[in-house]
Amino acid sequence: MLFLTDPRLSRVPGLIHGFGRRGFTENGLFDFARERGLRPVLLDQIHSDLIHIIEKEPSSRPSGDALMTRTPGLLLVIKTADCLPLLLWDRRLRLAAAVHAGWKGTCLRIVRKTVEAMRSRFGTDPADIVAAAGPCIGPACYEVGMDVREVFLSAGFSELLFVPAGRPGKYFLDLPGANARELEEAGVAPPPPTLPSSCTHCDPNSHSWRRDGDPTRRMFSFIGLQP
Ligand SMILES: [Zn+2]
C-alpha cells in the first residue's frame, strides 16, 4: 500500500487525497499527480504558522506550513517524518487545506489559524470541515524536554498533554492529542484516531526523523481536486 486514505474523503467525487508511506517517493508523487492532471504544490516548510492561499501554481516553493485552495488541478502537498500531517476539507465550499504540524507549528496554533483563514477568506463554517490526520510520532514515543513543555504551557496548552517520561526533565508529548484539541476548540470535529500503525517511530512503513535521523526521508501527504 503506497498511501493511506480516509474513507470520508474517499467518498467525495473529484477529491484526491492520501497519506504516503515510505515507498511513496517524491518522484512517485509527481507521476501520480501527472497521471491525474494535477500539479503538485509543495512548500519550503519552516515550522511556522504561515499559511498560503493558492489560486494558481506558484513559480517557486513558498515558505510556510499550510496550504489552501479551491482551484481544481492543484495538489497540495505536505512532507513529514514524525510531524503531524493534517488534511482539511470544507464539504460545502469544496475547499481543501493541508497542514504541517510539528511541535513548533502546533504551539503556534497553525491548525486553528488555518481554520480561521478558511473562515475569513472563504466563509467556511467549521462544522462543515472534515479533518483527517496522517501518521505521526505517537504519545508513547515523543520524548521532549522541559523547555518544550514550558513553551506549550506558556502558550496556554494543557499540562495534560505531557506525561513524565521517567527520566528527569523529560516528558512524552501527545502531538495528535494537542491538535485534536485545537480542532475541537476551532469548532471542527477532531479526526478519528485514524489510520492503522499511526506511530511513525514504531511503524517500519513510515519514515521517522527520530528513528532514522535522515532529513532527506519524508512522507508525502496530499489533497486536491481533479480538473
Ligand atoms: Zn511509537
PDB file of C-alpha atoms and ligand atoms in Angstrom:
ATOM      1  CA  MET A   1       0.000   0.000   0.000  1.00  0.00           C
ATOM      2  CA  LEU A   2       1.588   3.252  -1.135  1.00  0.00           C
ATOM      3  CA  PHE A   3      -0.626   5.566   0.850  1.00  0.00           C
ATOM      4  CA  LEU A   4      -3.387   5.591   3.439  1.00  0.00           C
ATOM      5  CA  THR A   5      -6.732   7.235   2.841  1.00  0.00           C
ATOM      6  CA  ASP A   6      -9.642   8.432   4.939  1.00  0.00           C
ATOM      7  CA  PRO A   7     -12.938   6.823   3.887  1.00  0.00           C
ATOM      8  CA  ARG A   8     -14.876  10.051   4.453  1.00  0.00           C
ATOM      9  CA  LEU A   9     -12.672  11.859   1.934  1.00  0.00           C
ATOM     10  CA  SER A  10     -12.502   8.912  -0.478  1.00  0.00           C
ATOM     11  CA  ARG A  11     -16.257   9.188  -0.953  1.00  0.00           C
ATOM     12  CA  VAL A  12     -16.052  12.806  -2.213  1.00  0.00           C
ATOM     13  CA  PRO A  13     -16.371  12.932  -6.026  1.00  0.00           C
ATOM     14  CA  GLY A  14     -13.319  14.504  -7.685  1.00  0.00           C
ATOM     15  CA  LEU A  15     -11.286  14.722  -4.471  1.00  0.00           C
ATOM     16  CA  ILE A  16      -7.838  13.125  -4.461  1.00  0.00           C
ATOM     17  CA  HIS A  17      -6.063  12.645  -1.150  1.00  0.00           C
ATOM     18  CA  GLY A  18      -3.714  10.374   0.725  1.00  0.00           C
ATOM     19  CA  PHE A  19      -1.018   9.976   3.345  1.00  0.00           C
ATOM     20  CA  GLY A  20       2.013   8.494   1.597  1.00  0.00           C
ATOM     21  CA  ARG A  21       4.014   5.705   3.209  1.00  0.00           C
ATOM     22  CA  ARG A  22       7.758   5.296   2.920  1.00  0.00           C
ATOM     23  CA  GLY A  23       7.524   3.684  -0.547  1.00  0.00           C
ATOM     24  CA  PHE A  24       5.762   6.749  -1.975  1.00  0.00           C
ATOM     25  CA  THR A  25       8.667   8.916  -3.116  1.00  0.00           C
ATOM     26  CA  GLU A  26       8.731  12.460  -4.460  1.00  0.00           C
ATOM     27  CA  ASN A  27       9.119  11.075  -7.998  1.00  0.00           C
ATOM     28  CA  GLY A  28       6.215   8.733  -7.336  1.00  0.00           C
ATOM     29  CA  LEU A  29       4.147  11.659  -6.137  1.00  0.00           C
ATOM     30  CA  PHE A  30       4.883  13.675  -9.282  1.00  0.00           C
ATOM     31  CA  ASP A  31       3.989  10.702 -11.511  1.00  0.00           C
ATOM     32  CA  PHE A  32       0.802  10.108  -9.545  1.00  0.00           C
ATOM     33  CA  ALA A  33      -0.175  13.779  -9.955  1.00  0.00           C
ATOM     34  CA  ARG A  34       0.672  13.935 -13.658  1.00  0.00           C
ATOM     35  CA  GLU A  35      -1.424  10.851 -14.415  1.00  0.00           C
ATOM     36  CA  ARG A  36      -4.415  12.642 -12.887  1.00  0.00           C
ATOM     37  CA  GLY A  37      -3.815  16.031 -14.499  1.00  0.00           C
ATOM     38  CA  LEU A  38      -2.774  17.557 -11.165  1.00  0.00           C
ATOM     39  CA  ARG A  39       0.073  19.973 -10.454  1.00  0.00           C
ATOM     40  CA  PRO A  40       1.753  19.380  -7.073  1.00  0.00           C
ATOM     41  CA  VAL A  41       2.245  22.434  -4.843  1.00  0.00           C
ATOM     42  CA  LEU A  42       4.994  21.943  -2.265  1.00  0.00           C
ATOM     43  CA  LEU A  43       6.257  24.234   0.465  1.00  0.00           C
ATOM     44  CA  ASP A  44       9.623  25.104   1.833  1.00  0.00           C
ATOM     45  CA  GLN A  45       8.495  24.013   5.315  1.00  0.00           C
ATOM     46  CA  ILE A  46       9.887  26.048   8.191  1.00  0.00           C
ATOM     47  CA  HIS A  47       7.892  25.003  11.311  1.00  0.00           C
ATOM     48  CA  SER A  48       5.968  28.286  11.212  1.00  0.00           C
ATOM     49  CA  ASP A  49       2.346  29.398  11.310  1.00  0.00           C
ATOM     50  CA  LEU A  50       2.480  30.772   7.749  1.00  0.00           C
ATOM     51  CA  ILE A  51      -0.493  29.789   5.609  1.00  0.00           C
ATOM     52  CA  HIS A  52      -0.637  30.176   1.826  1.00  0.00           C
ATOM     53  CA  ILE A  53      -3.835  30.512  -0.162  1.00  0.00           C
ATOM     54  CA  ILE A  54      -3.013  29.155  -3.611  1.00  0.00           C
ATOM     55  CA  GLU A  55      -5.016  30.168  -6.686  1.00  0.00           C
ATOM     56  CA  LYS A  56      -2.610  29.032  -9.377  1.00  0.00           C
ATOM     57  CA  GLU A  57       0.581  27.014  -9.498  1.00  0.00           C
ATOM     58  CA  PRO A  58       3.325  29.097  -7.814  1.00  0.00           C
ATOM     59  CA  SER A  59       6.554  29.729  -9.738  1.00  0.00           C
ATOM     60  CA  SER A  60       8.631  28.697  -6.693  1.00  0.00           C
ATOM     61  CA  ARG A  61       8.015  26.936  -3.388  1.00  0.00           C
ATOM     62  CA  PRO A  62       6.516  29.352  -0.857  1.00  0.00           C
ATOM     63  CA  SER A  63       7.921  29.240   2.687  1.00  0.00           C
ATOM     64  CA  GLY A  64       5.363  28.166   5.224  1.00  0.00           C
ATOM     65  CA  ASP A  65       3.491  25.224   6.709  1.00  0.00           C
ATOM     66  CA  ALA A  66      -0.086  25.261   5.445  1.00  0.00           C
ATOM     67  CA  LEU A  67      -1.696  25.411   2.010  1.00  0.00           C
ATOM     68  CA  MET A  68      -5.257  26.094   0.971  1.00  0.00           C
ATOM     69  CA  THR A  69      -7.015  26.056  -2.395  1.00  0.00           C
ATOM     70  CA  ARG A  70     -10.344  25.873  -4.188  1.00  0.00           C
ATOM     71  CA  THR A  71      -8.694  25.615  -7.590  1.00  0.00           C
ATOM     72  CA  PRO A  72      -9.177  22.271  -9.338  1.00  0.00           C
ATOM     73  CA  GLY A  73      -5.980  20.815 -10.810  1.00  0.00           C
ATOM     74  CA  LEU A  74      -3.680  21.683  -7.890  1.00  0.00           C
ATOM     75  CA  LEU A  75      -2.436  19.040  -5.457  1.00  0.00           C
ATOM     76  CA  LEU A  76      -1.459  20.442  -2.056  1.00  0.00           C
ATOM     77  CA  VAL A  77       1.468  18.517  -0.580  1.00  0.00           C
ATOM     78  CA  ILE A  78       2.895  18.329   2.964  1.00  0.00           C
ATOM     79  CA  LYS A  79       6.100  16.469   3.830  1.00  0.00           C
ATOM     80  CA  THR A  80       6.547  14.837   7.222  1.00  0.00           C
ATOM     81  CA  ALA A  81       8.584  12.306   9.166  1.00  0.00           C
ATOM     82  CA  ASP A  82       7.201  12.306  12.746  1.00  0.00           C
ATOM     83  CA  CYS A  83       5.353  15.642  12.495  1.00  0.00           C
ATOM     84  CA  LEU A  84       1.580  15.503  12.049  1.00  0.00           C
ATOM     85  CA  PRO A  85       0.108  15.932   8.542  1.00  0.00           C
ATOM     86  CA  LEU A  86      -3.473  17.168   8.585  1.00  0.00           C
ATOM     87  CA  LEU A  87      -5.852  17.424   5.641  1.00  0.00           C
ATOM     88  CA  LEU A  88      -8.915  19.643   5.921  1.00  0.00           C
ATOM     89  CA  TRP A  89     -11.882  19.615   3.563  1.00  0.00           C
ATOM     90  CA  ASP A  90     -14.816  22.012   3.573  1.00  0.00           C
ATOM     91  CA  ARG A  91     -17.519  19.775   2.099  1.00  0.00           C
ATOM     92  CA  ARG A  92     -19.881  22.700   1.428  1.00  0.00           C
ATOM     93  CA  LEU A  93     -17.428  25.075  -0.281  1.00  0.00           C
ATOM     94  CA  ARG A  94     -15.188  22.356  -1.774  1.00  0.00           C
ATOM     95  CA  LEU A  95     -12.146  23.991  -0.245  1.00  0.00           C
ATOM     96  CA  ALA A  96      -9.045  21.945   0.641  1.00  0.00           C
ATOM     97  CA  ALA A  97      -6.204  22.641   3.057  1.00  0.00           C
ATOM     98  CA  ALA A  98      -3.086  20.747   4.103  1.00  0.00           C
ATOM     99  CA  VAL A  99      -1.172  21.462   7.304  1.00  0.00           C
ATOM    100  CA  HIS A 100       2.264  20.507   8.641  1.00  0.00           C
ATOM    101  CA  ALA A 101       2.099  20.440  12.439  1.00  0.00           C
ATOM    102  CA  GLY A 102       5.241  19.602  14.372  1.00  0.00           C
ATOM    103  CA  TRP A 103       5.593  20.762  17.938  1.00  0.00           C
ATOM    104  CA  LYS A 104       6.554  24.295  16.924  1.00  0.00           C
ATOM    105  CA  GLY A 105       3.683  24.763  14.476  1.00  0.00           C
ATOM    106  CA  THR A 106       1.285  23.164  16.955  1.00  0.00           C
ATOM    107  CA  CYS A 107       2.442  25.564  19.649  1.00  0.00           C
ATOM    108  CA  LEU A 108       1.971  28.471  17.202  1.00  0.00           C
ATOM    109  CA  ARG A 109      -1.578  27.118  16.694  1.00  0.00           C
ATOM    110  CA  ILE A 110      -1.180  26.622  12.963  1.00  0.00           C
ATOM    111  CA  VAL A 111      -4.184  24.301  12.752  1.00  0.00           C
ATOM    112  CA  ARG A 112      -6.539  26.707  14.427  1.00  0.00           C
ATOM    113  CA  LYS A 113      -5.154  29.574  12.313  1.00  0.00           C
ATOM    114  CA  THR A 114      -5.743  27.559   9.138  1.00  0.00           C
ATOM    115  CA  VAL A 115      -9.379  27.007  10.100  1.00  0.00           C
ATOM    116  CA  GLU A 116      -9.646  30.727  10.852  1.00  0.00           C
ATOM    117  CA  ALA A 117      -8.164  31.579   7.425  1.00  0.00           C
ATOM    118  CA  MET A 118     -10.688  29.239   5.752  1.00  0.00           C
ATOM    119  CA  ARG A 119     -13.420  31.107   7.569  1.00  0.00           C
ATOM    120  CA  SER A 120     -12.210  34.662   6.982  1.00  0.00           C
ATOM    121  CA  ARG A 121     -11.168  34.204   3.364  1.00  0.00           C
ATOM    122  CA  PHE A 122     -13.868  31.852   2.075  1.00  0.00           C
ATOM    123  CA  GLY A 123     -16.639  31.858   4.671  1.00  0.00           C
ATOM    124  CA  THR A 124     -16.087  28.310   5.928  1.00  0.00           C
ATOM    125  CA  ASP A 125     -18.335  27.092   8.715  1.00  0.00           C
ATOM    126  CA  PRO A 126     -16.011  24.911  10.872  1.00  0.00           C
ATOM    127  CA  ALA A 127     -18.868  22.420  11.274  1.00  0.00           C
ATOM    128  CA  ASP A 128     -18.529  21.671   7.533  1.00  0.00           C
ATOM    129  CA  ILE A 129     -14.865  20.713   7.806  1.00  0.00           C
ATOM    130  CA  VAL A 130     -13.791  17.091   7.560  1.00  0.00           C
ATOM    131  CA  ALA A 131     -10.378  16.743   9.255  1.00  0.00           C
ATOM    132  CA  ALA A 132      -8.136  13.766   8.503  1.00  0.00           C
ATOM    133  CA  ALA A 133      -4.857  13.081  10.283  1.00  0.00           C
ATOM    134  CA  GLY A 134      -1.983  11.047   8.918  1.00  0.00           C
ATOM    135  CA  PRO A 135       0.566   9.047  10.880  1.00  0.00           C
ATOM    136  CA  CYS A 136       2.841  10.975  13.215  1.00  0.00           C
ATOM    137  CA  ILE A 137       5.013  10.173  16.201  1.00  0.00           C
ATOM    138  CA  GLY A 138       2.797   8.755  18.934  1.00  0.00           C
ATOM    139  CA  PRO A 139       2.406   9.891  22.537  1.00  0.00           C
ATOM    140  CA  ALA A 140       4.377   6.917  23.841  1.00  0.00           C
ATOM    141  CA  CYS A 141       7.426   7.767  21.704  1.00  0.00           C
ATOM    142  CA  TYR A 142       7.644  11.537  21.504  1.00  0.00           C
ATOM    143  CA  GLU A 143      10.018  12.460  24.304  1.00  0.00           C
ATOM    144  CA  VAL A 144      10.673  16.163  24.750  1.00  0.00           C
ATOM    145  CA  GLY A 145      12.477  18.283  27.319  1.00  0.00           C
ATOM    146  CA  MET A 146      11.164  20.583  29.993  1.00  0.00           C
ATOM    147  CA  ASP A 147      11.852  23.545  27.654  1.00  0.00           C
ATOM    148  CA  VAL A 148       9.261  22.306  25.122  1.00  0.00           C
ATOM    149  CA  ARG A 149       6.732  21.701  27.891  1.00  0.00           C
ATOM    150  CA  GLU A 150       7.310  25.221  29.212  1.00  0.00           C
ATOM    151  CA  VAL A 151       6.723  26.771  25.772  1.00  0.00           C
ATOM    152  CA  PHE A 152       3.409  24.892  25.459  1.00  0.00           C
ATOM    153  CA  LEU A 153       2.241  25.786  28.941  1.00  0.00           C
ATOM    154  CA  SER A 154       3.079  29.490  28.445  1.00  0.00           C
ATOM    155  CA  ALA A 155       1.097  29.366  25.191  1.00  0.00           C
ATOM    156  CA  GLY A 156      -1.920  28.177  27.177  1.00  0.00           C
ATOM    157  CA  PHE A 157      -1.868  24.460  26.344  1.00  0.00           C
ATOM    158  CA  SER A 158      -2.921  21.901  28.948  1.00  0.00           C
ATOM    159  CA  GLU A 159      -0.293  20.176  31.061  1.00  0.00           C
ATOM    160  CA  LEU A 160      -2.321  17.003  30.458  1.00  0.00           C
ATOM    161  CA  LEU A 161      -0.641  16.788  27.041  1.00  0.00           C
ATOM    162  CA  PHE A 162       2.584  15.902  28.855  1.00  0.00           C
ATOM    163  CA  VAL A 163       3.308  12.689  30.734  1.00  0.00           C
ATOM    164  CA  PRO A 164       6.553  12.258  32.697  1.00  0.00           C
ATOM    165  CA  ALA A 165       8.889  10.034  30.708  1.00  0.00           C
ATOM    166  CA  GLY A 166      10.555   8.526  33.757  1.00  0.00           C
ATOM    167  CA  ARG A 167      13.780  10.473  33.331  1.00  0.00           C
ATOM    168  CA  PRO A 168      14.496  13.818  34.954  1.00  0.00           C
ATOM    169  CA  GLY A 169      13.257  16.769  32.902  1.00  0.00           C
ATOM    170  CA  LYS A 170      11.791  14.534  30.163  1.00  0.00           C
ATOM    171  CA  TYR A 171       8.163  14.217  29.105  1.00  0.00           C
ATOM    172  CA  PHE A 172       6.134  12.486  26.430  1.00  0.00           C
ATOM    173  CA  LEU A 173       4.149  14.943  24.306  1.00  0.00           C
ATOM    174  CA  ASP A 174       0.812  13.933  22.786  1.00  0.00           C
ATOM    175  CA  LEU A 175       1.126  15.715  19.428  1.00  0.00           C
ATOM    176  CA  PRO A 176      -2.012  14.282  17.773  1.00  0.00           C
ATOM    177  CA  GLY A 177      -3.938  14.913  21.003  1.00  0.00           C
ATOM    178  CA  ALA A 178      -2.812  18.551  21.088  1.00  0.00           C
ATOM    179  CA  ASN A 179      -4.010  19.091  17.526  1.00  0.00           C
ATOM    180  CA  ALA A 180      -7.277  17.253  18.093  1.00  0.00           C
ATOM    181  CA  ARG A 181      -7.946  19.692  20.945  1.00  0.00           C
ATOM    182  CA  GLU A 182      -7.052  22.623  18.702  1.00  0.00           C
ATOM    183  CA  LEU A 183      -9.535  21.426  16.068  1.00  0.00           C
ATOM    184  CA  GLU A 184     -12.241  20.947  18.673  1.00  0.00           C
ATOM    185  CA  GLU A 185     -11.701  24.438  20.017  1.00  0.00           C
ATOM    186  CA  ALA A 186     -11.945  25.775  16.450  1.00  0.00           C
ATOM    187  CA  GLY A 187     -15.341  24.050  16.090  1.00  0.00           C
ATOM    188  CA  VAL A 188     -14.119  21.148  13.935  1.00  0.00           C
ATOM    189  CA  ALA A 189     -14.850  17.525  14.793  1.00  0.00           C
ATOM    190  CA  PRO A 190     -11.420  16.026  15.609  1.00  0.00           C
ATOM    191  CA  PRO A 191     -10.124  13.349  13.264  1.00  0.00           C
ATOM    192  CA  PRO A 192     -10.990   9.789  14.209  1.00  0.00           C
ATOM    193  CA  PRO A 193      -7.953   8.204  15.891  1.00  0.00           C
ATOM    194  CA  THR A 194      -7.461   7.043  12.427  1.00  0.00           C
ATOM    195  CA  LEU A 195      -5.333   5.037  10.399  1.00  0.00           C
ATOM    196  CA  PRO A 196      -3.535   1.822  11.269  1.00  0.00           C
ATOM    197  CA  SER A 197       0.033   1.880  12.580  1.00  0.00           C
ATOM    198  CA  SER A 198      -0.147   5.554  13.229  1.00  0.00           C
ATOM    199  CA  CYS A 199       3.097   5.993  15.203  1.00  0.00           C
ATOM    200  CA  THR A 200       5.797   6.787  12.669  1.00  0.00           C
ATOM    201  CA  HIS A 201       8.523   5.919  15.165  1.00  0.00           C
ATOM    202  CA  CYS A 202       7.150   2.387  15.686  1.00  0.00           C
ATOM    203  CA  ASP A 203       5.971   1.645  12.148  1.00  0.00           C
ATOM    204  CA  PRO A 204       8.652   0.370   9.752  1.00  0.00           C
ATOM    205  CA  ASN A 205       6.481   1.511   6.816  1.00  0.00           C
ATOM    206  CA  SER A 206       6.887   5.109   7.938  1.00  0.00           C
ATOM    207  CA  HIS A 207       9.845   7.428   7.790  1.00  0.00           C
ATOM    208  CA  SER A 208      10.772   8.690  11.243  1.00  0.00           C
ATOM    209  CA  TRP A 209      13.221  11.500  11.738  1.00  0.00           C
ATOM    210  CA  ARG A 210      13.708  10.476  15.356  1.00  0.00           C
ATOM    211  CA  ARG A 211      14.397   6.859  14.470  1.00  0.00           C
ATOM    212  CA  ASP A 212      16.336   7.253  11.218  1.00  0.00           C
ATOM    213  CA  GLY A 213      17.858  10.730  11.575  1.00  0.00           C
ATOM    214  CA  ASP A 214      17.803  11.212   7.812  1.00  0.00           C
ATOM    215  CA  PRO A 215      16.470  14.636   6.760  1.00  0.00           C
ATOM    216  CA  THR A 216      16.051  13.516   3.133  1.00  0.00           C
ATOM    217  CA  ARG A 217      13.444  10.880   4.032  1.00  0.00           C
ATOM    218  CA  ARG A 218       9.983  12.349   4.093  1.00  0.00           C
ATOM    219  CA  MET A 219       6.458  11.087   3.551  1.00  0.00           C
ATOM    220  CA  PHE A 220       4.088  12.984   1.284  1.00  0.00           C
ATOM    221  CA  SER A 221       0.506  13.781   2.218  1.00  0.00           C
ATOM    222  CA  PHE A 222      -1.688  15.336  -0.440  1.00  0.00           C
ATOM    223  CA  ILE A 223      -5.131  16.687  -1.222  1.00  0.00           C
ATOM    224  CA  GLY A 224      -6.584  18.313  -4.322  1.00  0.00           C
ATOM    225  CA  LEU A 225      -9.486  18.489  -6.731  1.00  0.00           C
ATOM    226  CA  GLN A 226      -9.298  16.833 -10.107  1.00  0.00           C
ATOM    227  CA  PRO A 227      -9.512  19.270 -13.032  1.00  0.00           C
TER     228      PRO A 227
HETATM  229 ZN    ZN B   1       5.852   4.800  18.641  1.00  0.00          ZN
END
